[in-house]
Amino acid sequence: MRLRTPLALLGSALLVLVGPPLLTTGSGSDTGTQIPGLRFMVPNTPGGGYDITARTAAKNAEEAGLTGDIEVFNLPGAGGTVGLTRLVGERGNGRLAMSMGLGVVGAVHTNKTPRTLADTTPIARLTEEQDIVVVGKDSPYKTIQELLAAWKKDPGKLPVGGGSSPGGPDHLAPMLMAQAAGIAPKDVNYVPFDGGGELLASILGNKVGFGVSGVGEYLDQIKAGELRLLAVTGPKRVPGLDAPTLREAGLDTEFTNWRGIVAPPGLSDAEREKLVGLVTRLHDSPQWRESLKTHGWNDAFLPGEEFGDFLTAQDERVGTVLKELGL
């Protein structure tokens, strides 16, 4: 997550996981990446960023010949901490991994869960992406300036929906927007949804005034004209999308999200190295490269212990930001 606000916290934070589609010459059997029975857990509902990331990664790994069929299943609840608790309970299981990101870091803080990401085995940070500010095609707001004017006038009457629990990216982004716009974060009417799939229905049904989500989650709906894109939250515009940055809109802030993969605790060195090796080969594959382009994800690969250090820093920074925002 990258922020440049009066808070001046949260330096750059980044990422997700996915993979591209062509054929490679090597097979998982000769690269040592085959993990029979491998399962990817998604800790929120279908259609969200974690879900898209996990399913894309599984498909790309299979297409690249890195491993056999990977089962992807959803275990939503409490901003991802239900899945986190399950993952930690699977101690020693080298055939299970979980798609996750900044949202789970925040949910651990706001839900005060006894299980944290420090209890997991870090595999890799995969991607970084910007959040987007969107409304339904029938919304009265045609520009980000019109939306901000209405929001400032009466924050409580313009609910903002996000696909993460308080403390997650879709919550922190509008809170930082509010602060930059002169709106007290405590006055923001934030409505959390368990993933981008649930949020989409509420935006389209005008149940929220606007929504904040990852750029890769709603590209199809934006291109189809079902959603109107008002702004992107990162430091620069997204190629192919006609929308200003928050800074261009007059808000002195920017924000990026990241996603990655963790595994249960208690793995042997061989099991951990095999998972890290699989994801590393996935990252290097043409299939993954193509998927990065398709979903608008930025490559932010960080394997193993480096990802673990990053998770520790993110945990500290999210806690600090929540305190500074009075949340």
PDB file of N, CA and C in Angstrom, residues 72-150:
ATOM      1  N   VAL A  72      -9.476 -25.381  -6.085  1.00  0.00           N
ATOM      2  CA  VAL A  72      -9.675 -24.062  -5.470  1.00  0.00           C
ATOM      3  C   VAL A  72     -11.012 -24.078  -4.752  1.00  0.00           C
ATOM      4  N   PHE A  73     -11.022 -23.717  -3.479  1.00  0.00           N
ATOM      5  CA  PHE A  73     -12.282 -23.692  -2.727  1.00  0.00           C
ATOM      6  C   PHE A  73     -12.372 -22.427  -1.886  1.00  0.00           C
ATOM      7  N   ASN A  74     -13.600 -22.003  -1.611  1.00  0.00           N
ATOM      8  CA  ASN A  74     -13.857 -20.774  -0.861  1.00  0.00           C
ATOM      9  C   ASN A  74     -14.261 -21.076   0.563  1.00  0.00           C
ATOM     10  N   LEU A  75     -13.675 -20.342   1.501  1.00  0.00           N
ATOM     11  CA  LEU A  75     -14.050 -20.437   2.909  1.00  0.00           C
ATOM     12  C   LEU A  75     -14.139 -19.009   3.453  1.00  0.00           C
ATOM     13  N   PRO A  76     -15.251 -18.318   3.166  1.00  0.00           N
ATOM     14  CA  PRO A  76     -15.362 -16.904   3.539  1.00  0.00           C
ATOM     15  C   PRO A  76     -15.703 -16.699   5.006  1.00  0.00           C
ATOM     16  N   GLY A  77     -15.522 -15.457   5.445  1.00  0.00           N
ATOM     17  CA  GLY A  77     -15.933 -15.086   6.790  1.00  0.00           C
ATOM     18  C   GLY A  77     -14.940 -14.192   7.499  1.00  0.00           C
ATOM     19  N   ALA A  78     -15.484 -13.142   8.150  1.00  0.00           N
ATOM     20  CA  ALA A  78     -14.700 -12.260   9.022  1.00  0.00           C
ATOM     21  C   ALA A  78     -13.473 -11.683   8.330  1.00  0.00           C
ATOM     22  N   GLY A  79     -13.672 -11.220   7.087  1.00  0.00           N
ATOM     23  CA  GLY A  79     -12.587 -10.549   6.383  1.00  0.00           C
ATOM     24  C   GLY A  79     -11.406 -11.424   6.034  1.00  0.00           C
ATOM     25  N   GLY A  80     -11.621 -12.724   6.027  1.00  0.00           N
ATOM     26  CA  GLY A  80     -10.534 -13.651   5.696  1.00  0.00           C
ATOM     27  C   GLY A  80      -9.958 -14.370   6.897  1.00  0.00           C
ATOM     28  N   THR A  81     -10.372 -13.978   8.107  1.00  0.00           N
ATOM     29  CA  THR A  81      -9.770 -14.586   9.290  1.00  0.00           C
ATOM     30  C   THR A  81     -10.349 -15.966   9.603  1.00  0.00           C
ATOM     31  N   VAL A  82     -11.541 -16.279   9.062  1.00  0.00           N
ATOM     32  CA  VAL A  82     -12.048 -17.652   9.190  1.00  0.00           C
ATOM     33  C   VAL A  82     -11.129 -18.593   8.408  1.00  0.00           C
ATOM     34  N   GLY A  83     -10.788 -18.199   7.192  1.00  0.00           N
ATOM     35  CA  GLY A  83      -9.856 -18.989   6.403  1.00  0.00           C
ATOM     36  C   GLY A  83      -8.481 -19.059   7.035  1.00  0.00           C
ATOM     37  N   LEU A  84      -8.022 -17.939   7.593  1.00  0.00           N
ATOM     38  CA  LEU A  84      -6.716 -17.907   8.253  1.00  0.00           C
ATOM     39  C   LEU A  84      -6.679 -18.887   9.415  1.00  0.00           C
ATOM     40  N   THR A  85      -7.732 -18.913  10.213  1.00  0.00           N
ATOM     41  CA  THR A  85      -7.797 -19.837  11.344  1.00  0.00           C
ATOM     42  C   THR A  85      -7.746 -21.281  10.872  1.00  0.00           C
ATOM     43  N   ARG A  86      -8.466 -21.564   9.787  1.00  0.00           N
ATOM     44  CA  ARG A  86      -8.439 -22.921   9.213  1.00  0.00           C
ATOM     45  C   ARG A  86      -7.032 -23.264   8.743  1.00  0.00           C
ATOM     46  N   LEU A  87      -6.390 -22.325   8.064  1.00  0.00           N
ATOM     47  CA  LEU A  87      -5.047 -22.572   7.538  1.00  0.00           C
ATOM     48  C   LEU A  87      -4.074 -22.887   8.663  1.00  0.00           C
ATOM     49  N   VAL A  88      -4.101 -22.085   9.714  1.00  0.00           N
ATOM     50  CA  VAL A  88      -3.182 -22.306  10.843  1.00  0.00           C
ATOM     51  C   VAL A  88      -3.465 -23.649  11.511  1.00  0.00           C
ATOM     52  N   GLY A  89      -4.745 -24.048  11.508  1.00  0.00           N
ATOM     53  CA  GLY A  89      -5.116 -25.339  12.093  1.00  0.00           C
ATOM     54  C   GLY A  89      -4.655 -26.534  11.281  1.00  0.00           C
ATOM     55  N   GLU A  90      -4.248 -26.301  10.035  1.00  0.00           N
ATOM     56  CA  GLU A  90      -3.770 -27.374   9.159  1.00  0.00           C
ATOM     57  C   GLU A  90      -2.254 -27.523   9.257  1.00  0.00           C
ATOM     58  N   ARG A  91      -1.730 -27.381  10.427  1.00  0.00           N
ATOM     59  CA  ARG A  91      -0.287 -27.427  10.658  1.00  0.00           C
ATOM     60  C   ARG A  91       0.356 -28.643   9.985  1.00  0.00           C
ATOM     61  N   GLY A  92       1.448 -28.395   9.256  1.00  0.00           N
ATOM     62  CA  GLY A  92       2.177 -29.483   8.623  1.00  0.00           C
ATOM     63  C   GLY A  92       1.609 -29.947   7.299  1.00  0.00           C
ATOM     64  N   ASN A  93       0.536 -29.317   6.821  1.00  0.00           N
ATOM     65  CA  ASN A  93      -0.093 -29.725   5.554  1.00  0.00           C
ATOM     66  C   ASN A  93       0.574 -29.000   4.389  1.00  0.00           C
ATOM     67  N   GLY A  94       1.464 -29.685   3.689  1.00  0.00           N
ATOM     68  CA  GLY A  94       2.184 -29.086   2.567  1.00  0.00           C
ATOM     69  C   GLY A  94       1.410 -29.103   1.266  1.00  0.00           C
ATOM     70  N   ARG A  95       0.145 -29.508   1.317  1.00  0.00           N
ATOM     71  CA  ARG A  95      -0.686 -29.539   0.110  1.00  0.00           C
ATOM     72  C   ARG A  95      -1.809 -28.502   0.174  1.00  0.00           C
ATOM     73  N   LEU A  96      -1.636 -27.506   1.020  1.00  0.00           N
ATOM     74  CA  LEU A  96      -2.646 -26.456   1.164  1.00  0.00           C
ATOM     75  C   LEU A  96      -1.957 -25.094   1.151  1.00  0.00           C
ATOM     76  N   ALA A  97      -2.542 -24.142   0.436  1.00  0.00           N
ATOM     77  CA  ALA A  97      -2.049 -22.765   0.428  1.00  0.00           C
ATOM     78  C   ALA A  97      -3.257 -21.833   0.386  1.00  0.00           C
ATOM     79  N   MET A  98      -3.073 -20.595   0.792  1.00  0.00           N
ATOM     80  CA  MET A  98      -4.181 -19.645   0.841  1.00  0.00           C
ATOM     81  C   MET A  98      -3.838 -18.374   0.087  1.00  0.00           C
ATOM     82  N   SER A  99      -4.739 -17.948  -0.764  1.00  0.00           N
ATOM     83  CA  SER A  99      -4.643 -16.655  -1.437  1.00  0.00           C
ATOM     84  C   SER A  99      -5.050 -15.578  -0.437  1.00  0.00           C
ATOM     85  N   MET A 100      -4.261 -14.502  -0.339  1.00  0.00           N
ATOM     86  CA  MET A 100      -4.547 -13.487   0.670  1.00  0.00           C
ATOM     87  C   MET A 100      -3.932 -12.161   0.250  1.00  0.00           C
ATOM     88  N   GLY A 101      -4.062 -11.156   1.115  1.00  0.00           N
ATOM     89  CA  GLY A 101      -3.475  -9.859   0.827  1.00  0.00           C
ATOM     90  C   GLY A 101      -3.650  -8.907   1.987  1.00  0.00           C
ATOM     91  N   LEU A 102      -3.589  -7.633   1.676  1.00  0.00           N
ATOM     92  CA  LEU A 102      -3.656  -6.591   2.694  1.00  0.00           C
ATOM     93  C   LEU A 102      -4.929  -6.675   3.528  1.00  0.00           C
ATOM     94  N   GLY A 103      -6.038  -7.124   2.902  1.00  0.00           N
ATOM     95  CA  GLY A 103      -7.299  -7.218   3.627  1.00  0.00           C
ATOM     96  C   GLY A 103      -7.230  -8.132   4.825  1.00  0.00           C
ATOM     97  N   VAL A 104      -6.498  -9.229   4.709  1.00  0.00           N
ATOM     98  CA  VAL A 104      -6.375 -10.156   5.836  1.00  0.00           C
ATOM     99  C   VAL A 104      -5.536  -9.526   6.945  1.00  0.00           C
ATOM    100  N   VAL A 105      -4.510  -8.764   6.571  1.00  0.00           N
ATOM    101  CA  VAL A 105      -3.694  -8.051   7.571  1.00  0.00           C
ATOM    102  C   VAL A 105      -4.592  -7.137   8.406  1.00  0.00           C
ATOM    103  N   GLY A 106      -5.443  -6.356   7.724  1.00  0.00           N
ATOM    104  CA  GLY A 106      -6.329  -5.441   8.438  1.00  0.00           C
ATOM    105  C   GLY A 106      -7.373  -6.151   9.273  1.00  0.00           C
ATOM    106  N   ALA A 107      -7.919  -7.254   8.727  1.00  0.00           N
ATOM    107  CA  ALA A 107      -8.969  -7.982   9.444  1.00  0.00           C
ATOM    108  C   ALA A 107      -8.453  -8.590  10.746  1.00  0.00           C
ATOM    109  N   VAL A 108      -7.190  -9.001  10.759  1.00  0.00           N
ATOM    110  CA  VAL A 108      -6.607  -9.530  11.994  1.00  0.00           C
ATOM    111  C   VAL A 108      -6.642  -8.464  13.086  1.00  0.00           C
ATOM    112  N   HIS A 109      -6.364  -7.203  12.712  1.00  0.00           N
ATOM    113  CA  HIS A 109      -6.388  -6.103  13.686  1.00  0.00           C
ATOM    114  C   HIS A 109      -7.805  -5.800  14.154  1.00  0.00           C
ATOM    115  N   THR A 110      -8.721  -5.619  13.199  1.00  0.00           N
ATOM    116  CA  THR A 110     -10.059  -5.165  13.573  1.00  0.00           C
ATOM    117  C   THR A 110     -10.901  -6.258  14.221  1.00  0.00           C
ATOM    118  N   ASN A 111     -10.632  -7.521  13.876  1.00  0.00           N
ATOM    119  CA  ASN A 111     -11.377  -8.630  14.483  1.00  0.00           C
ATOM    120  C   ASN A 111     -10.697  -9.183  15.723  1.00  0.00           C
ATOM    121  N   LYS A 112      -9.463  -8.686  15.984  1.00  0.00           N
ATOM    122  CA  LYS A 112      -8.701  -9.137  17.157  1.00  0.00           C
ATOM    123  C   LYS A 112      -8.626 -10.668  17.235  1.00  0.00           C
ATOM    124  N   THR A 113      -8.361 -11.277  16.083  1.00  0.00           N
ATOM    125  CA  THR A 113      -8.278 -12.734  16.020  1.00  0.00           C
ATOM    126  C   THR A 113      -7.016 -13.240  16.707  1.00  0.00           C
ATOM    127  N   PRO A 114      -7.097 -14.375  17.382  1.00  0.00           N
ATOM    128  CA  PRO A 114      -5.896 -14.920  18.045  1.00  0.00           C
ATOM    129  C   PRO A 114      -4.881 -15.472  17.053  1.00  0.00           C
ATOM    130  N   ARG A 115      -5.325 -15.796  15.838  1.00  0.00           N
ATOM    131  CA  ARG A 115      -4.419 -16.286  14.808  1.00  0.00           C
ATOM    132  C   ARG A 115      -3.995 -15.130  13.921  1.00  0.00           C
ATOM    133  N   THR A 116      -2.721 -15.032  13.631  1.00  0.00           N
ATOM    134  CA  THR A 116      -2.227 -13.942  12.796  1.00  0.00           C
ATOM    135  C   THR A 116      -1.390 -14.520  11.655  1.00  0.00           C
ATOM    136  N   LEU A 117      -0.999 -13.660  10.735  1.00  0.00           N
ATOM    137  CA  LEU A 117      -0.172 -14.115   9.618  1.00  0.00           C
ATOM    138  C   LEU A 117       1.222 -14.535  10.064  1.00  0.00           C
ATOM    139  N   ALA A 118       1.620 -14.109  11.252  1.00  0.00           N
ATOM    140  CA  ALA A 118       2.894 -14.568  11.796  1.00  0.00           C
ATOM    141  C   ALA A 118       2.864 -16.063  12.099  1.00  0.00           C
ATOM    142  N   ASP A 119       1.650 -16.649  12.185  1.00  0.00           N
ATOM    143  CA  ASP A 119       1.501 -18.079  12.444  1.00  0.00           C
ATOM    144  C   ASP A 119       1.578 -18.922  11.172  1.00  0.00           C
ATOM    145  N   THR A 120       1.663 -18.277  10.011  1.00  0.00           N
ATOM    146  CA  THR A 120       1.657 -19.003   8.736  1.00  0.00           C
ATOM    147  C   THR A 120       3.069 -19.142   8.165  1.00  0.00           C
ATOM    148  N   THR A 121       3.166 -19.882   7.080  1.00  0.00           N
ATOM    149  CA  THR A 121       4.418 -19.980   6.330  1.00  0.00           C
ATOM    150  C   THR A 121       4.301 -19.094   5.095  1.00  0.00           C
ATOM    151  N   PRO A 122       5.058 -18.007   5.013  1.00  0.00           N
ATOM    152  CA  PRO A 122       4.962 -17.130   3.840  1.00  0.00           C
ATOM    153  C   PRO A 122       5.550 -17.801   2.599  1.00  0.00           C
ATOM    154  N   ILE A 123       4.782 -17.780   1.500  1.00  0.00           N
ATOM    155  CA  ILE A 123       5.250 -18.387   0.248  1.00  0.00           C
ATOM    156  C   ILE A 123       5.698 -17.314  -0.740  1.00  0.00           C
ATOM    157  N   ALA A 124       4.850 -16.362  -1.054  1.00  0.00           N
ATOM    158  CA  ALA A 124       5.258 -15.299  -1.977  1.00  0.00           C
ATOM    159  C   ALA A 124       4.224 -14.185  -2.039  1.00  0.00           C
ATOM    160  N   ARG A 125       4.725 -12.970  -2.189  1.00  0.00           N
ATOM    161  CA  ARG A 125       3.872 -11.856  -2.606  1.00  0.00           C
ATOM    162  C   ARG A 125       3.894 -11.881  -4.129  1.00  0.00           C
ATOM    163  N   LEU A 126       2.722 -11.730  -4.751  1.00  0.00           N
ATOM    164  CA  LEU A 126       2.659 -11.887  -6.198  1.00  0.00           C
ATOM    165  C   LEU A 126       2.427 -10.595  -6.948  1.00  0.00           C
ATOM    166  N   THR A 127       1.483  -9.795  -6.484  1.00  0.00           N
ATOM    167  CA  THR A 127       1.083  -8.662  -7.325  1.00  0.00           C
ATOM    168  C   THR A 127       0.758  -7.427  -6.500  1.00  0.00           C
ATOM    169  N   GLU A 128       0.686  -6.347  -7.212  1.00  0.00           N
ATOM    170  CA  GLU A 128       0.218  -5.074  -6.651  1.00  0.00           C
ATOM    171  C   GLU A 128      -0.825  -4.544  -7.627  1.00  0.00           C
ATOM    172  N   GLU A 129      -1.852  -3.910  -7.122  1.00  0.00           N
ATOM    173  CA  GLU A 129      -2.809  -3.258  -8.003  1.00  0.00           C
ATOM    174  C   GLU A 129      -3.423  -2.052  -7.311  1.00  0.00           C
ATOM    175  N   GLN A 130      -3.904  -1.145  -8.121  1.00  0.00           N
ATOM    176  CA  GLN A 130      -4.595   0.019  -7.599  1.00  0.00           C
ATOM    177  C   GLN A 130      -6.030  -0.341  -7.244  1.00  0.00           C
ATOM    178  N   ASP A 131      -6.601   0.422  -6.338  1.00  0.00           N
ATOM    179  CA  ASP A 131      -8.038   0.376  -6.127  1.00  0.00           C
ATOM    180  C   ASP A 131      -8.686   1.357  -7.096  1.00  0.00           C
ATOM    181  N   ILE A 132      -9.981   1.188  -7.287  1.00  0.00           N
ATOM    182  CA  ILE A 132     -10.743   2.074  -8.160  1.00  0.00           C
ATOM    183  C   ILE A 132     -11.984   2.565  -7.434  1.00  0.00           C
ATOM    184  N   VAL A 133     -12.458   3.731  -7.821  1.00  0.00           N
ATOM    185  CA  VAL A 133     -13.698   4.305  -7.290  1.00  0.00           C
ATOM    186  C   VAL A 133     -14.735   4.188  -8.397  1.00  0.00           C
ATOM    187  N   VAL A 134     -15.807   3.443  -8.140  1.00  0.00           N
ATOM    188  CA  VAL A 134     -16.802   3.179  -9.175  1.00  0.00           C
ATOM    189  C   VAL A 134     -18.220   3.429  -8.672  1.00  0.00           C
ATOM    190  N   VAL A 135     -19.105   3.718  -9.618  1.00  0.00           N
ATOM    191  CA  VAL A 135     -20.544   3.828  -9.354  1.00  0.00           C
ATOM    192  C   VAL A 135     -21.268   3.037 -10.434  1.00  0.00           C
ATOM    193  N   GLY A 136     -22.558   2.775 -10.213  1.00  0.00           N
ATOM    194  CA  GLY A 136     -23.353   2.094 -11.217  1.00  0.00           C
ATOM    195  C   GLY A 136     -23.626   2.998 -12.407  1.00  0.00           C
ATOM    196  N   LYS A 137     -24.002   2.398 -13.526  1.00  0.00           N
ATOM    197  CA  LYS A 137     -24.217   3.181 -14.747  1.00  0.00           C
ATOM    198  C   LYS A 137     -25.348   4.191 -14.599  1.00  0.00           C
ATOM    199  N   ASP A 138     -26.274   3.982 -13.656  1.00  0.00           N
ATOM    200  CA  ASP A 138     -27.404   4.896 -13.454  1.00  0.00           C
ATOM    201  C   ASP A 138     -27.148   5.900 -12.343  1.00  0.00           C
ATOM    202  N   SER A 139     -25.945   5.915 -11.798  1.00  0.00           N
ATOM    203  CA  SER A 139     -25.619   6.849 -10.724  1.00  0.00           C
ATOM    204  C   SER A 139     -25.693   8.300 -11.216  1.00  0.00           C
ATOM    205  N   PRO A 140     -26.103   9.223 -10.337  1.00  0.00           N
ATOM    206  CA  PRO A 140     -26.117  10.632 -10.732  1.00  0.00           C
ATOM    207  C   PRO A 140     -24.724  11.244 -10.831  1.00  0.00           C
ATOM    208  N   TYR A 141     -23.700  10.534 -10.338  1.00  0.00           N
ATOM    209  CA  TYR A 141     -22.347  11.093 -10.310  1.00  0.00           C
ATOM    210  C   TYR A 141     -21.580  10.687 -11.563  1.00  0.00           C
ATOM    211  N   LYS A 142     -21.247  11.704 -12.356  1.00  0.00           N
ATOM    212  CA  LYS A 142     -20.552  11.464 -13.619  1.00  0.00           C
ATOM    213  C   LYS A 142     -19.040  11.625 -13.474  1.00  0.00           C
ATOM    214  N   THR A 143     -18.593  12.359 -12.457  1.00  0.00           N
ATOM    215  CA  THR A 143     -17.167  12.608 -12.254  1.00  0.00           C
ATOM    216  C   THR A 143     -16.820  12.437 -10.781  1.00  0.00           C
ATOM    217  N   ILE A 144     -15.528  12.297 -10.496  1.00  0.00           N
ATOM    218  CA  ILE A 144     -15.090  12.177  -9.110  1.00  0.00           C
ATOM    219  C   ILE A 144     -15.346  13.476  -8.354  1.00  0.00           C
ATOM    220  N   GLN A 145     -15.279  14.617  -9.045  1.00  0.00           N
ATOM    221  CA  GLN A 145     -15.547  15.900  -8.389  1.00  0.00           C
ATOM    222  C   GLN A 145     -17.007  15.991  -7.920  1.00  0.00           C
ATOM    223  N   GLU A 146     -17.930  15.518  -8.754  1.00  0.00           N
ATOM    224  CA  GLU A 146     -19.348  15.517  -8.359  1.00  0.00           C
ATOM    225  C   GLU A 146     -19.574  14.607  -7.158  1.00  0.00           C
ATOM    226  N   LEU A 147     -18.923  13.455  -7.167  1.00  0.00           N
ATOM    227  CA  LEU A 147     -19.059  12.529  -6.040  1.00  0.00           C
ATOM    228  C   LEU A 147     -18.502  13.141  -4.766  1.00  0.00           C
ATOM    229  N   LEU A 148     -17.314  13.731  -4.851  1.00  0.00           N
ATOM    230  CA  LEU A 148     -16.696  14.324  -3.663  1.00  0.00           C
ATOM    231  C   LEU A 148     -17.538  15.465  -3.093  1.00  0.00           C
ATOM    232  N   ALA A 149     -18.153  16.263  -3.966  1.00  0.00           N
ATOM    233  CA  ALA A 149     -18.985  17.375  -3.506  1.00  0.00           C
ATOM    234  C   ALA A 149     -20.175  16.860  -2.701  1.00  0.00           C
ATOM    235  N   ALA A 150     -20.819  15.807  -3.181  1.00  0.00           N
ATOM    236  CA  ALA A 150     -21.958  15.228  -2.463  1.00  0.00           C
ATOM    237  C   ALA A 150     -21.512  14.559  -1.168  1.00  0.00           C
TER     238      ALA A 150
END
